[in-house]
Tab-separated table of C-alpha atoms (C1' of nucleotides) in Angstrom:
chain	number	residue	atom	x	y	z
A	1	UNK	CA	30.574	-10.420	-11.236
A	2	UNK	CA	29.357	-7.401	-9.592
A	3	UNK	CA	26.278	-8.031	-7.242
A	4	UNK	CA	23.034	-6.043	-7.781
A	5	UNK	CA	22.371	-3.094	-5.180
A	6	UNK	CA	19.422	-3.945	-2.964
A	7	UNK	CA	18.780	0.147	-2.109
A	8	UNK	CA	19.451	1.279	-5.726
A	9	UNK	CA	16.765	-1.278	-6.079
A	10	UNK	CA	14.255	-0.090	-3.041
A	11	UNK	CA	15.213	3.212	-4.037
A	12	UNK	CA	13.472	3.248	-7.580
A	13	UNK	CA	10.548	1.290	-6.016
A	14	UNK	CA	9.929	3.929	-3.228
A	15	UNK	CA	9.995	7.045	-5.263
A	16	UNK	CA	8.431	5.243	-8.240
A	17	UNK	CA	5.409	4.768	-5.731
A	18	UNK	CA	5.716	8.675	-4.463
A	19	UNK	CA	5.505	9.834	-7.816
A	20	UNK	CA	2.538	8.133	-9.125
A	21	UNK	CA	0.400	8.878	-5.732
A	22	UNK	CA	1.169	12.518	-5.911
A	23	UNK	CA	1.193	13.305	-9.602
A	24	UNK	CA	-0.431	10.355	-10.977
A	25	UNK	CA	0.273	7.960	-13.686
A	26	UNK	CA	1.318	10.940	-16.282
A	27	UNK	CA	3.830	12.245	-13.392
A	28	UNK	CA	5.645	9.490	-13.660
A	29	UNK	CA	8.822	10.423	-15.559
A	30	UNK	CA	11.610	7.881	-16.545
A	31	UNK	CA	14.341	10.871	-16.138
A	32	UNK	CA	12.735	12.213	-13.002
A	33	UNK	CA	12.381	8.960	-11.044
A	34	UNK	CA	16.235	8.375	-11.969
A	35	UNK	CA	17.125	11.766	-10.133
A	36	UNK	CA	14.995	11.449	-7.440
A	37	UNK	CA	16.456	7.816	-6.467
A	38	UNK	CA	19.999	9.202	-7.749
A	39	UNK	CA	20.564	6.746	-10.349
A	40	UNK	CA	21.108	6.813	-13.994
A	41	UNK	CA	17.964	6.376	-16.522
A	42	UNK	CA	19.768	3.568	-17.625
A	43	UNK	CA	19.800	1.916	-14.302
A	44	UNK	CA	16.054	1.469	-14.143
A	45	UNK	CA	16.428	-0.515	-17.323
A	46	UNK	CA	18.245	-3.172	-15.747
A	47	UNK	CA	15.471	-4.154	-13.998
A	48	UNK	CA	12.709	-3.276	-15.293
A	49	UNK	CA	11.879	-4.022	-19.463
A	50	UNK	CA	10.136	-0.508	-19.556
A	51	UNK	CA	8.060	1.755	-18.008
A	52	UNK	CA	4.984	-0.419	-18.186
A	53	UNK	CA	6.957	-2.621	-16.699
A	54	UNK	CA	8.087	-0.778	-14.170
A	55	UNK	CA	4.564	-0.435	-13.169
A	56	UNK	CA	3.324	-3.776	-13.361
A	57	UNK	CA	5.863	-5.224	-11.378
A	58	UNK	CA	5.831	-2.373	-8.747
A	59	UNK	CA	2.268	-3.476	-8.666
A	60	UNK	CA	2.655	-7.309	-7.641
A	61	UNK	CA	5.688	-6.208	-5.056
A	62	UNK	CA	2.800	-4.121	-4.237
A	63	UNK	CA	-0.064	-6.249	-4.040
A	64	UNK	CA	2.198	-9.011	-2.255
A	65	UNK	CA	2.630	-7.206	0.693
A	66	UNK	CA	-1.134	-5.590	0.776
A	67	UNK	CA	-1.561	-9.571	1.219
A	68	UNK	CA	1.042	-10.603	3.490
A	69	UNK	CA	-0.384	-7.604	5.573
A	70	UNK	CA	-4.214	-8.871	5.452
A	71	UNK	CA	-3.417	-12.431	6.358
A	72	UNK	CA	-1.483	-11.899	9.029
A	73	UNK	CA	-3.230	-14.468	11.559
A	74	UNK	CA	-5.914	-14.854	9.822
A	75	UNK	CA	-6.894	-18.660	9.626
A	76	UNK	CA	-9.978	-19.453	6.822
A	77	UNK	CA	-11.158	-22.129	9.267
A	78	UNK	CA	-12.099	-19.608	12.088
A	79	UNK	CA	-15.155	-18.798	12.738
A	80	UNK	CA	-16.711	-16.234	9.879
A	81	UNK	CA	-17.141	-12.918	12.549
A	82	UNK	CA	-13.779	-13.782	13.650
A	83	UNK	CA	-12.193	-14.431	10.337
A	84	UNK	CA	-13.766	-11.220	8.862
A	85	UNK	CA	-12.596	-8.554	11.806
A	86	UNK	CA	-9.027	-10.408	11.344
A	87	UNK	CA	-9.049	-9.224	7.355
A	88	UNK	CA	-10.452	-5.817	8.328
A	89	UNK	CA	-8.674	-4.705	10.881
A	90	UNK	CA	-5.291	-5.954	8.922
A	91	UNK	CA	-6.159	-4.254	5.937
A	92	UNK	CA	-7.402	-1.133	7.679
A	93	UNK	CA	-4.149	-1.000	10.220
A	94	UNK	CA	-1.727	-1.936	7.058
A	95	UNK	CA	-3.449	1.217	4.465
A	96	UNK	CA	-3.568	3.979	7.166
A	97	UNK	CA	-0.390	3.152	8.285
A	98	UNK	CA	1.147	2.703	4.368
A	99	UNK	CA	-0.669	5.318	2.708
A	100	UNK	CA	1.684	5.219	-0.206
A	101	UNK	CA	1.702	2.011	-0.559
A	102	UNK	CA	-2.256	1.898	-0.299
A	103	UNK	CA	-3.370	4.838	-2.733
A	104	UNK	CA	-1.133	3.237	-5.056
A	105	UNK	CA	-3.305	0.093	-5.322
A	106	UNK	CA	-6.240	1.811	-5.532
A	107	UNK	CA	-5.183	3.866	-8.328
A	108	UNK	CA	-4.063	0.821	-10.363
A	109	UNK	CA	-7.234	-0.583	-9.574
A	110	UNK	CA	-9.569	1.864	-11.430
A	111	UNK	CA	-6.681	2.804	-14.531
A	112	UNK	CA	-6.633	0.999	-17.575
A	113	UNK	CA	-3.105	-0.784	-15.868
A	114	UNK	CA	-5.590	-3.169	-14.001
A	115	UNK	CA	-5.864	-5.324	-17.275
A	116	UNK	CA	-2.486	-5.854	-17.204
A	117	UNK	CA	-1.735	-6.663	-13.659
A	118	UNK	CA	-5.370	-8.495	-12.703
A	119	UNK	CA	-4.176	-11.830	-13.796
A	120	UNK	CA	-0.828	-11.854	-11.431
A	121	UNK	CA	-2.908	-11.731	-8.094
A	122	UNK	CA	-1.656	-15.055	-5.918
A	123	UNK	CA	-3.940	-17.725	-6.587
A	124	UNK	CA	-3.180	-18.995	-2.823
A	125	UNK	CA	-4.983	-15.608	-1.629
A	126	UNK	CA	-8.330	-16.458	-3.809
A	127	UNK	CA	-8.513	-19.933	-2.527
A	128	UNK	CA	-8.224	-19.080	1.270
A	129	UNK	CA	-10.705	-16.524	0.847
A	130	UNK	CA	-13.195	-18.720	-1.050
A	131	UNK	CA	-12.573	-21.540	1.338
A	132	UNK	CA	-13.237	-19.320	4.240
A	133	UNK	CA	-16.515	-18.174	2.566
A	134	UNK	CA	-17.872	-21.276	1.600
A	135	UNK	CA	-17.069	-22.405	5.716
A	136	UNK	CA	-18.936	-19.426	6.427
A	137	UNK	CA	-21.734	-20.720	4.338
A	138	UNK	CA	-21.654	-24.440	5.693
A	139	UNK	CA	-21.394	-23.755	8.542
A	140	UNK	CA	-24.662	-21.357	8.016
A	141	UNK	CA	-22.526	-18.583	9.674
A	142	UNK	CA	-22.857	-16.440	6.121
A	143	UNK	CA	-25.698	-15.972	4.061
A	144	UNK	CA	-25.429	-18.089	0.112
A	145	UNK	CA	-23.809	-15.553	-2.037
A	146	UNK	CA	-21.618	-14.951	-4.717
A	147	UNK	CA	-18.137	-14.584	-4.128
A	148	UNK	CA	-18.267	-11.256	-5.679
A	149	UNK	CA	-21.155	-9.951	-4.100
A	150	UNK	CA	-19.975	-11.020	-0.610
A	151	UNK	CA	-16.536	-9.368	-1.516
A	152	UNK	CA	-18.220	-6.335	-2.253
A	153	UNK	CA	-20.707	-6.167	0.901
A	154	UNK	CA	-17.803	-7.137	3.778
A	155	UNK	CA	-14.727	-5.042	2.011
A	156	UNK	CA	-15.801	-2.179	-0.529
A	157	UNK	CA	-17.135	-0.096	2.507
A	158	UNK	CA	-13.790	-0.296	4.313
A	159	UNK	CA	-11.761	0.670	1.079
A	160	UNK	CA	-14.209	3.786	0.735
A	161	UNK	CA	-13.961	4.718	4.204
A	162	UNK	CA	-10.155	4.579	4.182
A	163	UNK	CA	-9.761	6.154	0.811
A	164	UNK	CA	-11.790	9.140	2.300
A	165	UNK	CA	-9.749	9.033	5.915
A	166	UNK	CA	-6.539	9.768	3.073
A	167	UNK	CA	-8.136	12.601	1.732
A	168	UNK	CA	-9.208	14.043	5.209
A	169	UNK	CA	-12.181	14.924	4.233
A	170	UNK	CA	-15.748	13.563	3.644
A	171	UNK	CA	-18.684	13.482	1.557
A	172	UNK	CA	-18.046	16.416	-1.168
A	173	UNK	CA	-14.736	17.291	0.226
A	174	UNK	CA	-16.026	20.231	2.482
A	175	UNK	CA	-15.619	18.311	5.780
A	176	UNK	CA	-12.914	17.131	7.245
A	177	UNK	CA	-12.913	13.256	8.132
A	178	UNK	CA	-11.010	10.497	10.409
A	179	UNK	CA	-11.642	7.323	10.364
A	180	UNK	CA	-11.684	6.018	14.280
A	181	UNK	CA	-11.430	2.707	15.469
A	182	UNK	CA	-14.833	3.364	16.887
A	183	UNK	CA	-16.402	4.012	13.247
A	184	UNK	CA	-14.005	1.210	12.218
A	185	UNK	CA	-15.977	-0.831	14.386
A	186	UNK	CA	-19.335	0.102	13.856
A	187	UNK	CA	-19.194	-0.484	10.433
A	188	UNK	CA	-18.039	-3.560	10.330
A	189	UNK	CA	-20.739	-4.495	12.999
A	190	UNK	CA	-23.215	-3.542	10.242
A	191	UNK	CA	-21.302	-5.874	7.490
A	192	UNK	CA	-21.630	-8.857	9.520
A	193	UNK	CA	-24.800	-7.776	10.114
A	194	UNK	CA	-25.866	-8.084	6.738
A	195	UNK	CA	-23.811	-10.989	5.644
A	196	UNK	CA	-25.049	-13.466	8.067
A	197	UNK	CA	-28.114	-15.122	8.023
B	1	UNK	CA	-19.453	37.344	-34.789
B	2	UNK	CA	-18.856	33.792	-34.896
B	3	UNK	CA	-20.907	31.732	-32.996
B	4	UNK	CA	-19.360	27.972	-31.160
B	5	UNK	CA	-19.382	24.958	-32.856
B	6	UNK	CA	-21.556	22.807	-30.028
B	7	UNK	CA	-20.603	19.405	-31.934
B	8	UNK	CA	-16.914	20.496	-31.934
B	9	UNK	CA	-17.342	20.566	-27.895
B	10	UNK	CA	-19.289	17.545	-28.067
B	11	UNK	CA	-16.859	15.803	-29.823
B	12	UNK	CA	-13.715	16.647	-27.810
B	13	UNK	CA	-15.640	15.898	-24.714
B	14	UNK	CA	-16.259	12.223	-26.462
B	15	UNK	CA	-12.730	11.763	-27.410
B	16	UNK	CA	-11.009	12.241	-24.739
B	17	UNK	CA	-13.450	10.820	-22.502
B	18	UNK	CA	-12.583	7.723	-24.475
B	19	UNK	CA	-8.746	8.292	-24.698
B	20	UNK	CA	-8.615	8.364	-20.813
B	21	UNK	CA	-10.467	5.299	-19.966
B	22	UNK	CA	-8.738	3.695	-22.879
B	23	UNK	CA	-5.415	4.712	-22.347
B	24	UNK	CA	-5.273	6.598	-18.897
B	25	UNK	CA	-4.503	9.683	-18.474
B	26	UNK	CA	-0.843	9.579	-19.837
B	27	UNK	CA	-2.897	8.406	-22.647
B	28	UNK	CA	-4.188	11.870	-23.200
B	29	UNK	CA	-2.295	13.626	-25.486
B	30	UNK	CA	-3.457	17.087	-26.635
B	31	UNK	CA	-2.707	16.708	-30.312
B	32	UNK	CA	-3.812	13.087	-30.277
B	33	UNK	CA	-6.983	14.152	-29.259
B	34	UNK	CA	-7.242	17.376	-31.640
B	35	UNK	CA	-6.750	14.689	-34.562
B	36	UNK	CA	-9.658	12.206	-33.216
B	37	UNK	CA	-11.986	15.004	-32.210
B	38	UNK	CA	-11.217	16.396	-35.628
B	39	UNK	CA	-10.468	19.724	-34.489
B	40	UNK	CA	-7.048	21.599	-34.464
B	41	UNK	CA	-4.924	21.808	-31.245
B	42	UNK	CA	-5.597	25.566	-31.069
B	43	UNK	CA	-9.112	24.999	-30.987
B	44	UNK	CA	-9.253	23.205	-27.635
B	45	UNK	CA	-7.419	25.778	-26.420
B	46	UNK	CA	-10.626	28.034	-26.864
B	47	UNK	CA	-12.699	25.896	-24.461
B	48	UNK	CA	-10.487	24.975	-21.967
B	49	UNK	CA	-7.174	26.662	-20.729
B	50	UNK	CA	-5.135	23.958	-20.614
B	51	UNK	CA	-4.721	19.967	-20.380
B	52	UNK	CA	-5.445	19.912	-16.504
B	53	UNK	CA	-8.557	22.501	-17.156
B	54	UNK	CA	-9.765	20.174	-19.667
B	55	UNK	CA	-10.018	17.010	-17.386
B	56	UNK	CA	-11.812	19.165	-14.303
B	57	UNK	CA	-14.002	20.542	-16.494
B	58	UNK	CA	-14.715	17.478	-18.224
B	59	UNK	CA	-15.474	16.043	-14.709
B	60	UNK	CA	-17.613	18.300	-13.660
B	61	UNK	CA	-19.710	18.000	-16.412
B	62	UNK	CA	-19.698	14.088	-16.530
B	63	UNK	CA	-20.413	14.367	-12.762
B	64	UNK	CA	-23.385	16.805	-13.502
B	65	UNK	CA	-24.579	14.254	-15.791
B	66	UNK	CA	-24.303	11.479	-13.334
B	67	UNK	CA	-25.689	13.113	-10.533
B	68	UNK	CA	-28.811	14.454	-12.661
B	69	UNK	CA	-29.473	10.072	-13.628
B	70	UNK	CA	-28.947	9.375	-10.259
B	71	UNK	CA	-31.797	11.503	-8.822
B	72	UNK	CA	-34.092	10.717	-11.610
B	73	UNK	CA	-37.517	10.387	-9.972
B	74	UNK	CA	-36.200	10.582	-6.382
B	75	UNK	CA	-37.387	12.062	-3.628
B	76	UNK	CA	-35.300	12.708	-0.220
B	77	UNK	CA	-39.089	12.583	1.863
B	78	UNK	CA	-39.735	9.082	0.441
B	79	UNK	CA	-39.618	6.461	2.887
B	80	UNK	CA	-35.922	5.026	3.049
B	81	UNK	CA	-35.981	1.965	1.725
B	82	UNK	CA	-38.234	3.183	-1.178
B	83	UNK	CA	-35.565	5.828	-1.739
B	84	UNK	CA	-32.402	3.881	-1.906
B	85	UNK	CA	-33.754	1.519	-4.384
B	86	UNK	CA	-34.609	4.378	-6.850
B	87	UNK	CA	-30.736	5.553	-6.139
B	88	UNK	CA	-29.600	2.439	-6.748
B	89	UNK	CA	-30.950	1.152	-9.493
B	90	UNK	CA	-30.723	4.670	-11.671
B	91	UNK	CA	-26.972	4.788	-11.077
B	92	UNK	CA	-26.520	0.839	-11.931
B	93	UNK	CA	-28.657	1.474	-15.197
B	94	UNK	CA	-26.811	4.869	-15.896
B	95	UNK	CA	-23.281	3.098	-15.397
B	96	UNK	CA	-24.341	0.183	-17.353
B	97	UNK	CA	-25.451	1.767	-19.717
B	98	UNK	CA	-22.348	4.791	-19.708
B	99	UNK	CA	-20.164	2.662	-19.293
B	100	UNK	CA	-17.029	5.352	-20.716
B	101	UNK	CA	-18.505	7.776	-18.788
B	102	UNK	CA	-19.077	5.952	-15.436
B	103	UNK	CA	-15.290	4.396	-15.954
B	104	UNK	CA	-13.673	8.070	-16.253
B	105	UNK	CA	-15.291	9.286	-13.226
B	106	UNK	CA	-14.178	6.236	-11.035
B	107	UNK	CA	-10.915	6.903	-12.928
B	108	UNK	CA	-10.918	10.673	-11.613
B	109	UNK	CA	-12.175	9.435	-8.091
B	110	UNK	CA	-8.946	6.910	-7.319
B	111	UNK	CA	-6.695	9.828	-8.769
B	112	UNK	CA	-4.761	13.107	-7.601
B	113	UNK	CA	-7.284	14.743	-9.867
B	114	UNK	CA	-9.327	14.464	-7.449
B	115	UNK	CA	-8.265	16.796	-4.926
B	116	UNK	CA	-8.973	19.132	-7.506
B	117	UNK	CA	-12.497	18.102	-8.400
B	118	UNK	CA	-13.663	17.218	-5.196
B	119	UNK	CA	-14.736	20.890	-4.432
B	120	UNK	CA	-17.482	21.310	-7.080
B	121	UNK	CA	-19.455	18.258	-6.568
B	122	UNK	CA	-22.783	19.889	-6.680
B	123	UNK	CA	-24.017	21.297	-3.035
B	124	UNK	CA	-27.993	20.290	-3.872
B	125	UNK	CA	-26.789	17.222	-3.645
B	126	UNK	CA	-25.108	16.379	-1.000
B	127	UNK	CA	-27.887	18.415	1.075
B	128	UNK	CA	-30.640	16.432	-0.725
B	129	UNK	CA	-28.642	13.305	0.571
B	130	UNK	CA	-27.957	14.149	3.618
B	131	UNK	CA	-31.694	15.447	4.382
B	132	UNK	CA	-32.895	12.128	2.890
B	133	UNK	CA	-30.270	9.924	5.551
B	134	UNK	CA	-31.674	11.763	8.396
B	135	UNK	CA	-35.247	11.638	7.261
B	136	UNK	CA	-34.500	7.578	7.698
B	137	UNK	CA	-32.561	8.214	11.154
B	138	UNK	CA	-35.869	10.326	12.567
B	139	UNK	CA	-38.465	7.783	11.208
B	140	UNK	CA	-36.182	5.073	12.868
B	141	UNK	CA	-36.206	3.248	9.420
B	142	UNK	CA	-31.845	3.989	9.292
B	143	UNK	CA	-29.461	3.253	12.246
B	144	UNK	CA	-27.911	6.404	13.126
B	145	UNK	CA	-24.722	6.539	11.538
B	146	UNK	CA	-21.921	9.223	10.303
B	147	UNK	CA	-22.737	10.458	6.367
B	148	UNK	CA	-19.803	8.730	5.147
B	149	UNK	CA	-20.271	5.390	7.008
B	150	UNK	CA	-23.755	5.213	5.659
B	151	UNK	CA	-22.689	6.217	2.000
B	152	UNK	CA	-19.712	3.496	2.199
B	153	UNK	CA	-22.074	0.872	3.383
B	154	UNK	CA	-24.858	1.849	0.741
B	155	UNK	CA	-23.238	2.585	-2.534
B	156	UNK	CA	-19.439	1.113	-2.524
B	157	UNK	CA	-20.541	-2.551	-2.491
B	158	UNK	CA	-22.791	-1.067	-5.844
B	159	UNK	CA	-19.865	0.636	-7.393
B	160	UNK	CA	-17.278	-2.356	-6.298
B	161	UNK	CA	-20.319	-4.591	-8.717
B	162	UNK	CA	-20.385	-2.163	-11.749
B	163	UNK	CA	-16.434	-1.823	-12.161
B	164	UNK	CA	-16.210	-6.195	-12.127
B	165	UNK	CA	-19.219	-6.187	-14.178
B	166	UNK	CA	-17.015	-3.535	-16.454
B	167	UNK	CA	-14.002	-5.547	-16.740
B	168	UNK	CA	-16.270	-8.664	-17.166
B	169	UNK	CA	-13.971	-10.392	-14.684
B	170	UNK	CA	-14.779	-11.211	-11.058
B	171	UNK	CA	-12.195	-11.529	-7.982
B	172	UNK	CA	-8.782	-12.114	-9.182
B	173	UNK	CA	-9.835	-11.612	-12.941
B	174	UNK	CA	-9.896	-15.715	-13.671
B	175	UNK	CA	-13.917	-16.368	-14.220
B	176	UNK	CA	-16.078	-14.092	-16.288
B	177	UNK	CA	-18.158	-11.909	-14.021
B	178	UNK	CA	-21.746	-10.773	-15.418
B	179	UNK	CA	-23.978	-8.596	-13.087
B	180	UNK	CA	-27.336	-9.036	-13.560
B	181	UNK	CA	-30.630	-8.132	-11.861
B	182	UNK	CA	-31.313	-10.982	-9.864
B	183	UNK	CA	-27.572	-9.992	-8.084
B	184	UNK	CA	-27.900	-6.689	-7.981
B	185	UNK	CA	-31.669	-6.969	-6.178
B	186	UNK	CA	-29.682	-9.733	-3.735
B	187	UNK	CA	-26.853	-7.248	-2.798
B	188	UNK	CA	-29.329	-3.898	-2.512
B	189	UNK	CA	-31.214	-5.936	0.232
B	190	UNK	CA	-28.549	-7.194	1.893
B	191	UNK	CA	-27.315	-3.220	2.243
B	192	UNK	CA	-30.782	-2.986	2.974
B	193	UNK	CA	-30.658	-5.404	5.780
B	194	UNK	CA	-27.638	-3.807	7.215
B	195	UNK	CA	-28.476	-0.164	7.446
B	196	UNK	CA	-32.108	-0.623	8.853
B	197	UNK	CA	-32.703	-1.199	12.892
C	1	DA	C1'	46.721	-10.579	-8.774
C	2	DA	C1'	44.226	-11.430	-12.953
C	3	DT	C1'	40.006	-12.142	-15.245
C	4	DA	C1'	35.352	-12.387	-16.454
C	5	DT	C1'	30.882	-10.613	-15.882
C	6	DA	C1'	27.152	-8.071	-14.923
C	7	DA	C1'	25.930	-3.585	-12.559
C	8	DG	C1'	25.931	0.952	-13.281
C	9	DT	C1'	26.666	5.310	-15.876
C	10	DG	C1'	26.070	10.098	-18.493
C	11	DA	C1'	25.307	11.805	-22.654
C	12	DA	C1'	22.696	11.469	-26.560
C	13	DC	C1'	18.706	10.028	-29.751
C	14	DG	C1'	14.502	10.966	-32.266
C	15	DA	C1'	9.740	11.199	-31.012
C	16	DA	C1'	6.071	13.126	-28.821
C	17	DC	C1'	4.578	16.543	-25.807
C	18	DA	C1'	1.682	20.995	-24.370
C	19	DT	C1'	1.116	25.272	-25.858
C	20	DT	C1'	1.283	29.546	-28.868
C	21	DC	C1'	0.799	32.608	-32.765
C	22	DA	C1'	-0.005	34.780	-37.118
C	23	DT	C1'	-3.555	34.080	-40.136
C	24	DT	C1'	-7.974	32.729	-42.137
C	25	DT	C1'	-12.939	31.906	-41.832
C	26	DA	C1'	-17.679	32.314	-40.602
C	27	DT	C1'	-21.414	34.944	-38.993
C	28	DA	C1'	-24.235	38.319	-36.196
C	29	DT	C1'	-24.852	43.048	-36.460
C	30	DT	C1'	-24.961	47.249	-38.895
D	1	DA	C1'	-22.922	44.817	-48.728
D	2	DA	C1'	-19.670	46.181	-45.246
D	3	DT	C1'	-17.808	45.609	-40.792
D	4	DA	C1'	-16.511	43.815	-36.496
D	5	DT	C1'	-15.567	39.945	-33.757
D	6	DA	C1'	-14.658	35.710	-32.062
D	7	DA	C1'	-14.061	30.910	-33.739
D	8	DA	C1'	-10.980	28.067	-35.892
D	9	DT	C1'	-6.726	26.802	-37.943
D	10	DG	C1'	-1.851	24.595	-39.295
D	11	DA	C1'	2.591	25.223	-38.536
D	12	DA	C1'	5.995	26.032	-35.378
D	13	DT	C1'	7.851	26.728	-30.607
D	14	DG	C1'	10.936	24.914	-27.021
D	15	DT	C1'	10.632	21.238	-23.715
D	16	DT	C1'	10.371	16.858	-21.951
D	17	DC	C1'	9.725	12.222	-22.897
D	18	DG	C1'	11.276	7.011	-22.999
D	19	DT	C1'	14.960	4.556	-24.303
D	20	DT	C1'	19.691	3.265	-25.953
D	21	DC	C1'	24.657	2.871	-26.231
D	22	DA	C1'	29.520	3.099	-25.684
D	23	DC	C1'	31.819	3.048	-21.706
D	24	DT	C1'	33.384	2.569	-16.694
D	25	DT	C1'	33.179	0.304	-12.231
D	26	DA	C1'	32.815	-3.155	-8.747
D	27	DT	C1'	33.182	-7.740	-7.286
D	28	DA	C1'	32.883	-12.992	-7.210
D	29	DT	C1'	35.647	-16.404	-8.979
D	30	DT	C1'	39.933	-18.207	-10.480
DNA sequence: AATATAAGTGAACGAACATTCATTTATATT
DNA sequence: AATATAAATGAATGTTCGTTCACTTATATT
């Protein structure tokens, strides 16, 4: 039997993503993705059921690597302030330098596809996280929290100041913005300020 | 001559407000939403020049609305901490209590829309804003920080809350996530906590 | 070299799409 | 009551959509 072509494969992926960042969900055509990775419509079908499908599992290649990226030495035993500028940093190095790749998780993240694709995050991830927080909290190194409200005080900040560093601009749109290491780093001085005790 | 038919706007505003955070915005089909506003096609036509017209004007005014719930009853010269807290709690009660209309504009937000949009958020109030932040910095009640570290820090851990509390799920989507009062007090001091000298 | 098998294709399908247009309807002004 | 005007319409426009199908191509196995 004839043996499946990685690229065709990488191909559909990588403009798939390029289309929906640019023109959003409704840019997304079957018959233009096909062109634009030069295969046939038909192609696409072979690996994907349909075009919700195509986006659902473009999201957990996705959201697999956004992962692989954020854990990279990060060990859940380490101290909490050590732990935490591991994550950030990660997660800030991995969106600015895969914008794409980035945007495109955020935008699933706030469209109706979330439903879908919410269930299929790697159960492994949620486990080291909540066994790093609840070290953080033995160890009296982070204040008693939820896990959702700690999640929102150590990461939402970074994800708005990236998703504004994207747009290159600020506050209203009529400034331009960067994102620095230097802001990078004051701001996540004022998370850990306010997660530990 | 014939005057407008204000619950005809009204009710295409509704409906598609509804078909987009429903469906997403390839859920928005222009004679789909003619039918459930109970209007013809043409009609929408008169009010907005076309499909993409339709959502930035329908963002504008959901982001007029927001803003104006937002500011209820706050004042820029009240001392910071004072200040936040009315800003905080009037956008978790309006989104709560919106929650269609708080859902589109994250929607819009995390979207190529945006780049559109971004230009007519309001100038009053990003000036009232920004004369409120350095009100804080000059009374030493804020550390001195860049607009949009400050505005990550203070609102994106709020918004992060709302959409879980939306979706009803928490991190990863496996428990049921509810935010209540008691949370949202714990989290608004914790931002608190971290902006303040 | 022959064969079996799945990858890959281009053209075609009906359905749904955004938008327009000739016409009708309601009403403010006269 | 007549008139002017813009609102409102339903049907129709051509286009693009997602998806399928009969067919060809490449290759791993024999």
């Amino acid at each position: 039997m004839r043996a499946r072509d990685e690229l065709k494969e990488e191909a559909i992926r990588e403009e798939a993503l390029k289309m929906i960042v640019e023109k959003g969900f409704d840019g997304l055509s079957m018959q233009k993705l096909a062109k634009a990775a030069g295969v046939s419509p038909a192609t696409i079908y072979i690996y994907y059921k349909d075009r919700d499908d195509l986006i659902v599992q473009l999201w957990v290649h996705e959201m697999d690597k956004m992962i692989d990226a954020t854990l990279k030495d990060f060990d859940p035993d380490a101290p909490f302030a050590e732990g935490l500028r591991v994550q950030w940093m990660n997660r800030a190095r991995y969106s600015i330098e895969n914008p794409l790749n980035s945007e495109f998780l955020e935008q699933i993240k706030h469209s109706p596809y979330h439903n879908v694709s919410i269930d299929k995050v790697d159960p492994r991830f949620l486990e080291a996280m909540q066994r790093f927080v609840h070290n953080g909290i033995r160890r009296k190194e982070v204040v008693k929290l939820p896990m959702e409200v700690y999640w929102s005080i150590a990461f939402a900040p970074l994800y708005n100041l990236v998703r504004m560093h994207m747009a290159g601009r600020g506050l209203g749109g009529r400034q331009p913005f960067v994102l620095d290491d230097k802001m990078l780093e004051q701001t996540l001085k004022l998370v850990i300020k306010a997660l530990t005790p």
